[in-house]
Amino acid sequence: MAQLTVRSLLEEEDTGLELEVLSGFDGLDKNIASHRIQKPGLALAGHYNYLHPNRLQILGSTELSYLEKLSPEVAESNVEQLCGLGFSCFVITKGQMAPPVLMEKTARYSIPLLRTEMKSSAFISLISRFLEERLLPSTSVHGVLVDVFGVGVLLVGQSGIGKSECALDLVLRGHRLVADDVVRVRTKLPAVLFGEGSDLLHYHMEVRGLGIINIKHLFGVAAIRERKKIDLAIELLEWQEGASYDRLGLDEQFYELLDIRIPLLKIPVCPGRNISTLIEVAARNQLLKEMGYNSAREFQDRLEKRMAEMAQLHSHLIIGDSLE
């Protein structure tokens, strides 16, 4: 699981979270290690069993109004025990004033106390999506990600096999490039993989003989995508004489990333094979499979049915001959 500091949360641009620091400046380097958030209402009443210190804690109108109704002694005791659990940070919503006891204890325990003008429901929705994107597992893959007919196709294979050239041909056919060379892959709940380009290589592609080209400048914004769900992986292989390749499509194979499996096809590359066309067909076929239609299995079922009919007819002929 990745981690995010409170300081980096504040410095992140274009989040729309509208956060300011009220207290606990010494704790800005604390880690937020979970994408889940929590409202510590029960803790303010003295119940601490179900609190998770690695979660961001939200204090809305209900929590603050309850804290104000407590006697000063009880409020101080409960807040002290709450802060003693070592939370990463507290966030007050709706721009409300922070109770003095909360300001004092968060400063003492070096727990950042933040405030936003957003309502609790809106902030929880926004921060949950933000933390989910930043904190769920991620990795990088050497390959190319393209959007073909709405199917996210991850092209992998050894260096020089022709992944970038194939992606360029697909762009020329009207499809969209997501990432070339380095694909950053993130998980998204419940079990989905999303790919995007690195900040440095965004929209750029390396083509041997041409060098570095900018797909966005050459073909326009319609030829690129920021990110795309990965639906299918295709491994490009050098054609080898005598090697056995799947000819029916019945042997299901998978490409595993971050403990999530996605369908895998292995396509041998040799002169005369139009790989871009094969990838387009593979994307269309993947769409059919997602709709519950499998061409290979349908053909196998028809073949088995025909063989059964032929076997039954043959048995009837044998019986007829024996009766004669």
mmCIF file of C-alpha atoms in Angstrom, residues 34-305:
data_model
loop_
_atom_site.group_PDB
_atom_site.id
_atom_site.type_symbol
_atom_site.label_atom_id
_atom_site.label_comp_id
_atom_site.label_asym_id
_atom_site.label_seq_id
_atom_site.Cartn_x
_atom_site.Cartn_y
_atom_site.Cartn_z
ATOM 1 C CA SER A 34 -5.485 4.299 4.080
ATOM 2 C CA HIS A 35 -7.921 5.509 1.435
ATOM 3 C CA ARG A 36 -10.794 5.086 3.880
ATOM 4 C CA ILE A 37 -11.959 7.984 6.044
ATOM 5 C CA GLN A 38 -13.671 7.991 9.449
ATOM 6 C CA LYS A 39 -15.888 10.220 11.596
ATOM 7 C CA PRO A 40 -14.849 9.854 15.268
ATOM 8 C CA GLY A 41 -18.240 10.663 16.775
ATOM 9 C CA LEU A 42 -18.263 7.690 19.157
ATOM 10 C CA ALA A 43 -14.704 8.464 20.234
ATOM 11 C CA LEU A 44 -15.784 11.898 21.462
ATOM 12 C CA ALA A 45 -18.228 10.038 23.694
ATOM 13 C CA GLY A 46 -15.419 7.885 25.068
ATOM 14 C CA HIS A 47 -15.665 4.794 22.790
ATOM 15 C CA TYR A 48 -12.376 4.109 20.995
ATOM 16 C CA ASN A 49 -12.677 0.444 19.929
ATOM 17 C CA TYR A 50 -13.343 0.952 16.226
ATOM 18 C CA LEU A 51 -10.966 3.792 15.464
ATOM 19 C CA HIS A 52 -8.171 3.356 12.908
ATOM 20 C CA PRO A 53 -5.188 5.691 13.447
ATOM 21 C CA ASN A 54 -4.081 5.483 9.794
ATOM 22 C CA ARG A 55 -7.360 6.959 8.527
ATOM 23 C CA LEU A 56 -8.162 10.592 7.975
ATOM 24 C CA GLN A 57 -10.685 11.765 10.601
ATOM 25 C CA ILE A 58 -13.608 14.050 9.653
ATOM 26 C CA LEU A 59 -15.191 16.417 12.165
ATOM 27 C CA GLY A 60 -18.511 17.795 10.972
ATOM 28 C CA SER A 61 -21.293 19.791 12.611
ATOM 29 C CA THR A 62 -22.574 16.780 14.576
ATOM 30 C CA GLU A 63 -19.193 15.997 16.145
ATOM 31 C CA LEU A 64 -18.357 19.603 17.021
ATOM 32 C CA SER A 65 -21.792 20.419 18.457
ATOM 33 C CA TYR A 66 -21.625 17.298 20.628
ATOM 34 C CA LEU A 67 -18.151 18.309 21.848
ATOM 35 C CA GLU A 68 -19.448 21.756 22.828
ATOM 36 C CA LYS A 69 -22.208 20.174 24.950
ATOM 37 C CA LEU A 70 -19.737 18.207 27.052
ATOM 38 C CA SER A 71 -18.424 19.636 30.290
ATOM 39 C CA PRO A 72 -14.943 21.169 29.924
ATOM 40 C CA GLU A 73 -13.387 18.349 31.993
ATOM 41 C CA VAL A 74 -15.023 15.538 29.982
ATOM 42 C CA ALA A 75 -14.294 17.260 26.669
ATOM 43 C CA GLU A 76 -10.632 17.698 27.562
ATOM 44 C CA SER A 77 -10.306 14.077 28.731
ATOM 45 C CA ASN A 78 -11.988 12.614 25.641
ATOM 46 C CA VAL A 79 -10.072 14.786 23.180
ATOM 47 C CA GLU A 80 -6.795 13.988 24.934
ATOM 48 C CA GLN A 81 -7.434 10.251 24.683
ATOM 49 C CA LEU A 82 -8.503 10.682 21.048
ATOM 50 C CA CYS A 83 -5.319 12.564 20.134
ATOM 51 C CA GLY A 84 -3.247 10.070 22.079
ATOM 52 C CA LEU A 85 -4.124 7.419 19.483
ATOM 53 C CA GLY A 86 -1.791 9.154 17.017
ATOM 54 C CA PHE A 87 -4.062 9.967 14.070
ATOM 55 C CA SER A 88 -2.556 11.296 10.859
ATOM 56 C CA CYS A 89 -4.832 14.367 10.816
ATOM 57 C CA PHE A 90 -8.267 15.809 11.579
ATOM 58 C CA VAL A 91 -10.366 17.794 9.089
ATOM 59 C CA ILE A 92 -13.102 20.219 10.155
ATOM 60 C CA THR A 93 -15.749 20.757 7.458
ATOM 61 C CA LYS A 94 -18.083 23.666 6.559
ATOM 62 C CA GLY A 95 -15.490 26.223 7.654
ATOM 63 C CA GLN A 96 -16.490 25.846 11.305
ATOM 64 C CA MET A 97 -14.482 27.273 14.180
ATOM 65 C CA ALA A 98 -12.227 24.767 15.946
ATOM 66 C CA PRO A 99 -12.928 24.343 19.689
ATOM 67 C CA PRO A 100 -10.001 25.619 21.806
ATOM 68 C CA VAL A 101 -9.532 22.213 23.426
ATOM 69 C CA LEU A 102 -9.100 20.632 19.999
ATOM 70 C CA MET A 103 -6.600 23.305 18.928
ATOM 71 C CA GLU A 104 -4.615 22.793 22.110
ATOM 72 C CA LYS A 105 -4.471 18.985 22.050
ATOM 73 C CA THR A 106 -3.675 18.658 18.337
ATOM 74 C CA ALA A 107 -0.798 21.122 18.777
ATOM 75 C CA ARG A 108 0.453 19.209 21.803
ATOM 76 C CA TYR A 109 0.350 15.833 20.053
ATOM 77 C CA SER A 110 1.572 17.237 16.697
ATOM 78 C CA ILE A 111 -1.540 16.115 14.821
ATOM 79 C CA PRO A 112 -2.444 18.436 11.935
ATOM 80 C CA LEU A 113 -5.866 20.012 12.319
ATOM 81 C CA LEU A 114 -7.162 21.061 8.910
ATOM 82 C CA ARG A 115 -10.257 22.925 7.805
ATOM 83 C CA THR A 116 -12.247 23.075 4.584
ATOM 84 C CA GLU A 117 -15.207 25.213 3.513
ATOM 85 C CA MET A 118 -16.852 22.179 1.901
ATOM 86 C CA LYS A 119 -19.789 20.338 3.447
ATOM 87 C CA SER A 120 -19.006 16.986 5.032
ATOM 88 C CA SER A 121 -20.770 14.888 2.391
ATOM 89 C CA ALA A 122 -19.099 16.670 -0.530
ATOM 90 C CA PHE A 123 -15.673 16.613 1.110
ATOM 91 C CA ILE A 124 -15.928 12.929 2.033
ATOM 92 C CA SER A 125 -16.869 12.049 -1.553
ATOM 93 C CA LEU A 126 -13.997 14.095 -3.010
ATOM 94 C CA ILE A 127 -11.291 13.056 -0.528
ATOM 95 C CA SER A 128 -12.297 9.381 -0.781
ATOM 96 C CA ARG A 129 -11.807 9.399 -4.559
ATOM 97 C CA PHE A 130 -8.557 11.315 -4.216
ATOM 98 C CA LEU A 131 -7.089 8.981 -1.577
ATOM 99 C CA GLU A 132 -8.278 5.894 -3.435
ATOM 100 C CA GLU A 133 -6.406 7.051 -6.526
ATOM 101 C CA ARG A 134 -3.236 7.949 -4.616
ATOM 102 C CA LEU A 135 -3.055 5.136 -2.070
ATOM 103 C CA LEU A 136 -4.181 1.979 -3.843
ATOM 104 C CA PRO A 137 -1.294 -0.175 -5.170
ATOM 105 C CA SER A 138 0.407 0.908 -8.385
ATOM 106 C CA THR A 139 3.239 -0.237 -10.617
ATOM 107 C CA SER A 140 4.889 0.537 -13.963
ATOM 108 C CA VAL A 141 4.929 -1.698 -17.028
ATOM 109 C CA HIS A 142 7.173 -1.518 -20.089
ATOM 110 C CA GLY A 143 4.660 -1.459 -22.904
ATOM 111 C CA VAL A 144 2.088 0.594 -24.782
ATOM 112 C CA LEU A 145 -1.529 1.279 -23.841
ATOM 113 C CA VAL A 146 -4.050 2.163 -26.537
ATOM 114 C CA ASP A 147 -7.806 2.654 -26.600
ATOM 115 C CA VAL A 148 -9.165 0.526 -29.459
ATOM 116 C CA PHE A 149 -12.955 0.698 -29.963
ATOM 117 C CA GLY A 150 -13.275 1.595 -26.274
ATOM 118 C CA VAL A 151 -11.202 -1.424 -25.177
ATOM 119 C CA GLY A 152 -8.044 -0.661 -23.229
ATOM 120 C CA VAL A 153 -5.358 -2.793 -24.919
ATOM 121 C CA LEU A 154 -1.984 -3.169 -23.207
ATOM 122 C CA LEU A 155 0.737 -4.158 -25.689
ATOM 123 C CA VAL A 156 3.730 -5.918 -24.149
ATOM 124 C CA GLY A 157 6.709 -7.739 -25.580
ATOM 125 C CA GLN A 158 10.457 -7.531 -25.856
ATOM 126 C CA SER A 159 12.124 -4.277 -26.829
ATOM 127 C CA GLY A 160 12.148 -3.671 -30.580
ATOM 128 C CA ILE A 161 9.279 -6.063 -31.359
ATOM 129 C CA GLY A 162 7.215 -3.186 -32.836
ATOM 130 C CA LYS A 163 4.838 -2.101 -30.062
ATOM 131 C CA SER A 164 5.195 1.627 -30.729
ATOM 132 C CA GLU A 165 4.947 1.226 -34.507
ATOM 133 C CA CYS A 166 1.795 -0.822 -34.042
ATOM 134 C CA ALA A 167 0.325 1.831 -31.711
ATOM 135 C CA LEU A 168 1.167 4.542 -34.255
ATOM 136 C CA ASP A 169 -0.668 2.606 -36.959
ATOM 137 C CA LEU A 170 -3.675 2.296 -34.639
ATOM 138 C CA VAL A 171 -3.644 6.064 -34.040
ATOM 139 C CA LEU A 172 -3.641 6.577 -37.810
ATOM 140 C CA ARG A 173 -6.727 4.345 -37.950
ATOM 141 C CA GLY A 174 -8.549 6.642 -35.509
ATOM 142 C CA HIS A 175 -7.783 4.962 -32.186
ATOM 143 C CA ARG A 176 -6.255 6.700 -29.176
ATOM 144 C CA LEU A 177 -2.876 6.523 -27.459
ATOM 145 C CA VAL A 178 -2.800 6.458 -23.667
ATOM 146 C CA ALA A 179 0.866 5.729 -22.940
ATOM 147 C CA ASP A 180 3.995 4.639 -24.757
ATOM 148 C CA ASP A 181 7.095 2.908 -23.354
ATOM 149 C CA VAL A 182 6.166 3.287 -19.666
ATOM 150 C CA VAL A 183 2.597 2.611 -18.537
ATOM 151 C CA ARG A 184 1.743 3.551 -14.965
ATOM 152 C CA VAL A 185 -0.845 1.070 -13.704
ATOM 153 C CA ARG A 186 -3.084 1.714 -10.710
ATOM 154 C CA THR A 187 -5.767 -0.422 -9.144
ATOM 155 C CA LYS A 188 -9.274 0.844 -8.629
ATOM 156 C CA LEU A 189 -11.834 -0.829 -6.423
ATOM 157 C CA PRO A 190 -13.154 -3.454 -6.555
ATOM 158 C CA ALA A 191 -10.647 -5.113 -8.932
ATOM 159 C CA VAL A 192 -9.961 -2.927 -11.941
ATOM 160 C CA LEU A 193 -6.679 -1.776 -13.494
ATOM 161 C CA PHE A 194 -6.244 1.701 -14.955
ATOM 162 C CA GLY A 195 -3.248 2.770 -17.027
ATOM 163 C CA GLU A 196 -1.819 6.201 -17.762
ATOM 164 C CA GLY A 197 1.369 7.731 -19.102
ATOM 165 C CA SER A 198 4.213 9.059 -17.012
ATOM 166 C CA ASP A 199 4.425 12.818 -16.476
ATOM 167 C CA LEU A 200 7.614 13.060 -18.541
ATOM 168 C CA LEU A 201 6.522 10.944 -21.522
ATOM 169 C CA HIS A 202 2.892 12.054 -21.777
ATOM 170 C CA TYR A 203 1.681 12.109 -25.426
ATOM 171 C CA HIS A 204 5.190 11.297 -26.698
ATOM 172 C CA MET A 205 6.185 8.198 -28.610
ATOM 173 C CA GLU A 206 9.560 6.819 -29.605
ATOM 174 C CA VAL A 207 9.653 5.384 -33.123
ATOM 175 C CA ARG A 208 12.936 3.912 -34.319
ATOM 176 C CA GLY A 209 14.106 5.828 -37.378
ATOM 177 C CA LEU A 210 11.890 8.842 -36.593
ATOM 178 C CA GLY A 211 12.860 9.569 -33.003
ATOM 179 C CA ILE A 212 10.532 11.169 -30.452
ATOM 180 C CA ILE A 213 7.195 12.414 -31.804
ATOM 181 C CA ASN A 214 4.331 14.189 -30.032
ATOM 182 C CA ILE A 215 1.051 12.436 -30.833
ATOM 183 C CA LYS A 216 -1.068 15.281 -29.464
ATOM 184 C CA HIS A 217 0.613 17.894 -31.676
ATOM 185 C CA LEU A 218 0.662 15.688 -34.775
ATOM 186 C CA PHE A 219 -2.863 14.259 -34.629
ATOM 187 C CA GLY A 220 -4.783 16.453 -32.161
ATOM 188 C CA VAL A 221 -6.425 15.843 -28.810
ATOM 189 C CA ALA A 222 -8.791 13.250 -30.309
ATOM 190 C CA ALA A 223 -5.809 10.901 -30.718
ATOM 191 C CA ILE A 224 -4.935 10.725 -27.007
ATOM 192 C CA ARG A 225 -6.440 9.783 -23.652
ATOM 193 C CA GLU A 226 -5.295 10.666 -20.138
ATOM 194 C CA ARG A 227 -6.029 7.218 -18.730
ATOM 195 C CA LYS A 228 -7.926 4.071 -19.626
ATOM 196 C CA LYS A 229 -9.177 0.928 -17.959
ATOM 197 C CA ILE A 230 -7.051 -2.044 -19.064
ATOM 198 C CA ASP A 231 -9.344 -4.700 -20.528
ATOM 199 C CA LEU A 232 -6.969 -6.853 -22.562
ATOM 200 C CA ALA A 233 -3.243 -7.577 -22.717
ATOM 201 C CA ILE A 234 -1.594 -8.608 -25.989
ATOM 202 C CA GLU A 235 1.948 -9.957 -26.024
ATOM 203 C CA LEU A 236 3.781 -9.570 -29.316
ATOM 204 C CA LEU A 237 6.190 -12.460 -29.975
ATOM 205 C CA GLU A 238 8.730 -13.195 -32.667
ATOM 206 C CA TRP A 239 7.445 -15.867 -35.034
ATOM 207 C CA GLN A 240 9.314 -19.136 -34.585
ATOM 208 C CA GLU A 241 9.115 -21.949 -37.086
ATOM 209 C CA GLY A 242 7.728 -25.113 -35.531
ATOM 210 C CA ALA A 243 6.329 -23.327 -32.485
ATOM 211 C CA SER A 244 2.787 -24.165 -31.431
ATOM 212 C CA TYR A 245 0.333 -21.258 -31.421
ATOM 213 C CA ASP A 246 -3.292 -21.171 -30.315
ATOM 214 C CA ARG A 247 -5.451 -21.580 -33.425
ATOM 215 C CA LEU A 248 -8.905 -21.914 -31.847
ATOM 216 C CA GLY A 249 -8.880 -19.415 -29.001
ATOM 217 C CA LEU A 250 -10.106 -21.925 -26.427
ATOM 218 C CA ASP A 251 -7.042 -21.794 -24.185
ATOM 219 C CA GLU A 252 -7.665 -18.877 -21.845
ATOM 220 C CA GLN A 253 -4.515 -17.102 -20.686
ATOM 221 C CA PHE A 254 -4.139 -14.207 -18.257
ATOM 222 C CA TYR A 255 -1.724 -11.374 -17.591
ATOM 223 C CA GLU A 256 -1.409 -10.609 -13.879
ATOM 224 C CA LEU A 257 -0.732 -7.160 -12.493
ATOM 225 C CA LEU A 258 -1.109 -6.132 -8.837
ATOM 226 C CA ASP A 259 -2.864 -9.460 -8.116
ATOM 227 C CA ILE A 260 -5.504 -8.724 -10.783
ATOM 228 C CA ARG A 261 -5.773 -10.944 -13.855
ATOM 229 C CA ILE A 262 -6.741 -9.623 -17.274
ATOM 230 C CA PRO A 263 -7.230 -11.666 -20.484
ATOM 231 C CA LEU A 264 -4.018 -12.251 -22.434
ATOM 232 C CA LEU A 265 -3.486 -12.985 -26.127
ATOM 233 C CA LYS A 266 -0.128 -13.928 -27.647
ATOM 234 C CA ILE A 267 0.285 -12.803 -31.246
ATOM 235 C CA PRO A 268 3.361 -13.908 -33.230
ATOM 236 C CA VAL A 269 4.914 -11.183 -35.372
ATOM 237 C CA CYS A 270 6.412 -11.854 -38.806
ATOM 238 C CA PRO A 271 6.585 -10.101 -42.203
ATOM 239 C CA GLY A 272 3.224 -10.092 -43.944
ATOM 240 C CA ARG A 273 1.071 -10.127 -40.792
ATOM 241 C CA ASN A 274 -0.974 -6.977 -40.262
ATOM 242 C CA ILE A 275 -0.708 -6.743 -36.479
ATOM 243 C CA SER A 276 -2.819 -3.584 -36.207
ATOM 244 C CA THR A 277 -5.721 -5.320 -37.927
ATOM 245 C CA LEU A 278 -5.353 -8.329 -35.638
ATOM 246 C CA ILE A 279 -5.444 -6.040 -32.592
ATOM 247 C CA GLU A 280 -8.600 -4.353 -33.865
ATOM 248 C CA VAL A 281 -10.244 -7.746 -34.318
ATOM 249 C CA ALA A 282 -9.051 -8.823 -30.869
ATOM 250 C CA ALA A 283 -10.611 -5.693 -29.347
ATOM 251 C CA ARG A 284 -13.926 -6.320 -31.106
ATOM 252 C CA ASN A 285 -13.837 -9.951 -29.985
ATOM 253 C CA GLN A 286 -13.169 -8.842 -26.398
ATOM 254 C CA LEU A 287 -16.256 -6.638 -26.534
ATOM 255 C CA LEU A 288 -18.303 -9.652 -27.643
ATOM 256 C CA LYS A 289 -16.896 -11.749 -24.788
ATOM 257 C CA GLU A 290 -17.827 -9.071 -22.270
ATOM 258 C CA MET A 291 -21.364 -9.253 -23.670
ATOM 259 C CA GLY A 292 -21.378 -13.016 -23.098
ATOM 260 C CA TYR A 293 -20.655 -14.173 -26.656
ATOM 261 C CA ASN A 294 -17.594 -16.361 -27.270
ATOM 262 C CA SER A 295 -16.987 -17.255 -30.914
ATOM 263 C CA ALA A 296 -14.491 -20.046 -30.178
ATOM 264 C CA ARG A 297 -16.759 -21.763 -27.671
ATOM 265 C CA GLU A 298 -19.763 -21.428 -29.973
ATOM 266 C CA PHE A 299 -17.764 -23.083 -32.755
ATOM 267 C CA GLN A 300 -16.642 -25.847 -30.387
ATOM 268 C CA ASP A 301 -20.243 -26.457 -29.269
ATOM 269 C CA ARG A 302 -21.409 -26.657 -32.894
ATOM 270 C CA LEU A 303 -18.563 -29.017 -33.738
ATOM 271 C CA GLU A 304 -19.308 -31.307 -30.792
ATOM 272 C CA LYS A 305 -23.004 -31.302 -31.667
#
